[in-house]
């Protein structure tokens, strides 16, 4: 258990035990990251699917018919697998830039005082909201839409399997966000791990086809199933990722009636 003391999470070797610039180190790291991404996808989406789609006495407000064609689910899984290959590359890219010493990743938890840990998480999510909103809007331009974003919108009625169902060009746009931001804004690697988990949970909840946030006051600030499901059905509204403020600011929000 000594390995998992606080000290363990403050050492570079705990995160990068191999030389990522060597061919074998790179290959091993890529395969391990890919394995974790695939386990994360199948475990988290599979559990959500079972809880919200298969069980009787399901929670939440159902947003659309859950009897989707098998073909759609297969396509969503296929594109999510392709996305995983790119996300794994982005993970190793972050490791390489960290190894090269060009990132703002820091190892001592109290390096910027402890309250910076949650603050950095919040900061990342706010900047991500801007980044996602404008790149998403940009991908809705007719020419780019066809090339980059139409794959994601094949799911008019979404299922949780659609959470990472993107064309590779779109995945690259999403996968670039963290490798760029860690060069600019300090963050602890443990916070990055929490953030990646948060990204997965919100991607699933946005595509679940079920509204799981019971309080309207919370839904006024945070995006979940109902908000994003409208985006898939209507295309011209609700472009945000986590928060509703960008859609409010840009007057692209359509709420429940
Ligand atoms: Zn869209
Ligand atoms: Zn979507």
Coordinates of C-alpha atoms and ligand atoms in Angstrom, one line a residue:
X1 CA 0.0 0.0 0.0
X2 CA 3.0 2.3 0.5
X3 CA 2.9 2.8 -3.3
X4 CA -0.3 4.6 -3.1
X5 CA 0.7 7.2 -0.4
X6 CA 0.3 10.9 -1.2
X7 CA 4.0 10.8 -2.0
X8 CA 3.3 8.4 -4.8
X9 CA 1.2 11.0 -6.6
X10 CA 4.0 13.6 -6.3
X11 CA 6.6 11.7 -8.4
X12 CA 7.0 11.9 -12.1
X13 CA 8.0 8.2 -12.4
X14 CA 4.6 7.2 -10.9
X15 CA 2.9 8.7 -14.1
X16 CA 5.6 8.1 -16.6
X17 CA 7.6 5.0 -15.7
X18 CA 9.2 4.6 -19.2
X19 CA 11.0 6.8 -21.7
X20 CA 8.2 7.9 -24.0
X21 CA 10.8 9.1 -26.6
X22 CA 12.0 5.5 -27.2
X23 CA 10.0 3.4 -29.6
X24 CA 9.3 0.6 -27.1
X25 CA 8.3 3.1 -24.3
X26 CA 6.0 5.0 -26.7
X27 CA 4.3 1.8 -28.0
X28 CA 3.9 0.4 -24.5
X29 CA 2.4 3.7 -23.2
X30 CA 0.1 4.0 -26.2
X31 CA -1.3 0.5 -25.7
X32 CA -1.8 1.0 -21.9
X33 CA -3.6 4.4 -22.4
X34 CA -5.7 2.9 -25.2
X35 CA -6.6 0.0 -22.9
X36 CA -7.7 2.3 -20.2
X37 CA -9.8 4.4 -22.6
X38 CA -11.5 1.4 -24.0
X39 CA -12.2 -0.1 -20.5
X40 CA -13.5 3.3 -19.4
X41 CA -15.8 3.6 -22.5
X42 CA -17.3 0.1 -22.3
X43 CA -17.5 0.0 -18.5
X44 CA -19.0 3.5 -18.0
X45 CA -21.3 3.5 -21.0
X46 CA -22.3 -0.2 -20.4
X47 CA -23.2 0.5 -16.8
X48 CA -25.2 3.7 -17.8
X49 CA -26.9 1.7 -20.6
X50 CA -27.9 -1.0 -18.1
X51 CA -29.2 1.4 -15.4
X52 CA -31.1 3.8 -17.7
X53 CA -32.1 1.7 -20.7
X54 CA -32.4 -2.0 -19.6
X55 CA -33.7 -2.0 -16.1
X56 CA -37.3 -1.6 -15.1
X57 CA -38.1 1.2 -12.7
X58 CA -35.6 3.5 -14.6
X59 CA -34.7 6.8 -13.1
X60 CA -35.1 10.2 -14.8
X61 CA -37.3 11.6 -17.5
X62 CA -37.2 9.6 -20.7
X63 CA -36.5 12.0 -23.7
X64 CA -37.1 9.7 -26.6
X65 CA -37.9 6.2 -27.7
X66 CA -35.2 3.8 -26.5
X67 CA -35.8 1.2 -29.2
X68 CA -33.1 2.5 -31.5
X69 CA -32.0 0.5 -34.6
X70 CA -29.2 -1.9 -33.8
X71 CA -27.4 -0.5 -36.8
X72 CA -27.2 3.0 -35.1
X73 CA -25.7 1.5 -31.9
X74 CA -23.2 -0.4 -33.9
X75 CA -22.2 2.7 -35.8
X76 CA -21.9 4.7 -32.6
X77 CA -19.6 2.0 -31.1
X78 CA -17.5 1.8 -34.3
X79 CA -16.8 5.6 -34.4
X80 CA -16.2 5.7 -30.6
X81 CA -13.5 3.0 -31.1
X82 CA -11.9 5.0 -33.8
X83 CA -12.0 8.1 -31.5
X84 CA -10.3 6.0 -28.7
X85 CA -7.3 5.5 -31.0
X86 CA -6.9 9.3 -31.3
X87 CA -7.6 10.1 -27.7
X88 CA -4.9 7.6 -26.7
X89 CA -2.5 9.4 -28.9
X90 CA -3.4 12.7 -27.3
X91 CA -2.7 11.1 -23.9
X92 CA 0.7 9.9 -24.9
X93 CA 1.4 13.4 -26.5
X94 CA 0.7 15.0 -23.1
X95 CA 3.1 12.5 -21.5
X96 CA 5.8 13.3 -24.0
X97 CA 5.5 17.1 -23.5
X98 CA 5.5 16.5 -19.8
X99 CA 8.7 14.4 -20.1
X100 CA 10.3 17.2 -22.2
X101 CA 9.5 19.7 -19.4
X102 CA 7.4 22.0 -21.5
X103 CA 4.1 21.7 -19.7
X104 CA 2.7 23.5 -16.6
X105 CA 2.0 20.2 -14.9
X106 CA 3.2 20.3 -11.3
X107 CA 3.7 17.5 -8.8
X108 CA 3.6 18.9 -5.2
X109 CA -0.1 19.0 -4.3
X110 CA 0.5 22.3 -2.3
X111 CA 2.7 23.9 -4.9
X112 CA 0.1 26.6 -5.5
X113 CA -1.8 26.1 -2.2
X114 CA -4.4 23.3 -2.0
X115 CA -7.4 25.4 -3.0
X116 CA -5.8 25.8 -6.5
X117 CA -6.5 22.1 -7.1
X118 CA -10.4 22.6 -7.3
X119 CA -9.8 26.0 -8.9
X120 CA -7.7 24.6 -11.7
X121 CA -10.4 22.0 -12.4
X122 CA -13.0 24.8 -12.6
X123 CA -10.8 27.0 -14.8
X124 CA -10.2 24.1 -17.2
X125 CA -13.9 23.5 -17.5
X126 CA -14.7 27.2 -18.2
X127 CA -12.0 27.5 -20.9
X128 CA -13.2 24.1 -22.3
X129 CA -16.7 25.6 -22.5
X130 CA -15.4 28.5 -24.7
X131 CA -13.3 26.1 -26.8
X132 CA -16.0 23.6 -27.3
X133 CA -18.7 26.1 -28.0
X134 CA -16.9 27.9 -30.8
X135 CA -15.3 24.9 -32.4
X136 CA -18.7 23.2 -32.3
X137 CA -20.4 26.2 -33.9
X138 CA -17.6 26.3 -36.5
X139 CA -18.2 22.6 -37.3
X140 CA -21.8 23.4 -38.0
X141 CA -20.8 25.5 -41.1
X142 CA -22.3 23.5 -44.0
X143 CA -19.0 22.5 -45.7
X144 CA -17.2 21.6 -42.5
X145 CA -20.3 19.9 -41.1
X146 CA -20.3 17.4 -43.9
X147 CA -16.6 16.5 -43.4
X148 CA -16.3 16.7 -39.6
X149 CA -19.5 16.7 -37.7
X150 CA -22.2 14.8 -39.7
X151 CA -21.0 11.5 -38.1
X152 CA -21.9 12.7 -34.6
X153 CA -25.3 13.9 -35.8
X154 CA -26.2 10.6 -37.4
X155 CA -27.6 9.9 -33.9
X156 CA -30.7 12.1 -34.0
X157 CA -32.1 10.2 -31.0
X158 CA -28.9 9.7 -29.0
X159 CA -27.9 6.7 -27.0
X160 CA -25.0 6.7 -24.4
X161 CA -22.9 4.7 -26.9
X162 CA -22.8 8.0 -29.0
X163 CA -20.8 9.8 -26.3
X164 CA -17.5 9.5 -28.4
X165 CA -19.0 8.8 -31.8
X166 CA -17.1 11.4 -33.9
X167 CA -15.5 11.5 -37.2
X168 CA -11.6 11.5 -36.8
X169 CA -11.4 15.1 -37.8
X170 CA -13.8 16.1 -35.1
X171 CA -12.0 13.9 -32.6
X172 CA -8.7 15.6 -33.4
X173 CA -10.3 19.0 -32.5
X174 CA -11.5 17.6 -29.1
X175 CA -8.3 15.7 -28.5
X176 CA -6.2 18.8 -28.9
X177 CA -7.7 20.7 -26.0
X178 CA -5.9 19.2 -23.0
X179 CA -2.5 18.8 -24.7
X180 CA -2.6 22.6 -25.5
X181 CA -4.0 23.8 -22.2
X182 CA -1.5 21.9 -20.0
X183 CA 1.2 24.0 -21.8
X184 CA -0.5 27.2 -20.5
X185 CA -2.3 26.7 -17.3
X186 CA -0.9 24.8 -14.3
X187 CA -2.7 21.7 -13.2
X188 CA -1.8 18.6 -11.1
X189 CA -1.9 15.3 -12.9
X190 CA -4.4 13.9 -10.4
X191 CA -6.8 16.8 -11.3
X192 CA -6.3 15.9 -15.0
X193 CA -7.4 12.3 -14.1
X194 CA -10.5 13.7 -12.3
X195 CA -11.2 16.0 -15.2
X196 CA -11.0 13.1 -17.8
X197 CA -13.5 11.2 -15.6
X198 CA -15.7 14.2 -15.4
X199 CA -15.5 14.6 -19.3
X200 CA -16.6 11.0 -19.7
X201 CA -19.5 11.2 -17.2
X202 CA -20.9 14.5 -18.8
X203 CA -20.5 13.1 -22.3
X204 CA -22.6 10.1 -21.3
X205 CA -25.2 12.1 -19.4
X206 CA -25.5 14.5 -22.4
X207 CA -26.2 11.6 -24.8
X208 CA -28.2 9.3 -22.4
X209 CA -31.6 10.1 -23.9
X210 CA -32.7 10.5 -20.3
X211 CA -32.8 13.6 -18.2
X212 CA -31.2 12.7 -14.9
X213 CA -31.0 16.1 -13.2
X214 CA -34.2 16.5 -11.3
X215 CA -33.9 20.1 -10.3
X216 CA -34.7 22.8 -12.9
X217 CA -32.5 25.4 -11.1
X218 CA -29.5 23.1 -11.7
X219 CA -30.5 22.5 -15.3
X220 CA -30.5 26.3 -15.8
X221 CA -26.8 26.3 -15.2
X222 CA -25.6 22.9 -16.3
X223 CA -26.1 21.0 -19.5
X224 CA -27.4 17.5 -19.4
X225 CA -29.6 15.1 -21.4
X226 CA -32.6 17.4 -22.2
X227 CA -30.4 20.3 -23.3
X228 CA -28.1 18.3 -25.6
X229 CA -30.8 16.0 -26.9
X230 CA -32.4 19.2 -28.3
X231 CA -29.2 20.0 -30.1
X232 CA -29.2 16.6 -31.8
X233 CA -32.9 16.9 -32.8
X234 CA -32.9 20.6 -33.9
X235 CA -29.2 21.3 -34.9
X236 CA -29.4 25.1 -34.6
X237 CA -29.7 25.4 -30.8
X238 CA -27.8 24.3 -27.7
X239 CA -24.1 24.1 -28.7
X240 CA -22.6 24.1 -25.2
X241 CA -20.7 21.4 -23.3
X242 CA -21.0 21.6 -19.5
X243 CA -22.5 25.0 -18.7
X244 CA -25.4 26.9 -20.3
X245 CA -23.8 30.3 -20.1
X246 CA -22.3 30.3 -23.6
X247 CA -25.6 29.4 -25.2
X248 CA -27.3 32.1 -23.1
X249 CA -24.7 34.7 -24.1
X250 CA -24.8 33.9 -27.8
X251 CA -28.6 33.5 -27.8
X252 CA -28.5 30.0 -29.1
X253 CA -30.3 28.3 -26.2
X254 CA -33.6 26.6 -26.4
X255 CA -35.0 25.3 -23.1
X256 CA -37.7 22.9 -22.1
X257 CA -41.2 24.4 -22.3
Ligands
LIG1 ZN1 -23.5 19.6 -33.3
LIG2 ZN1 -23.7 15.2 -29.1

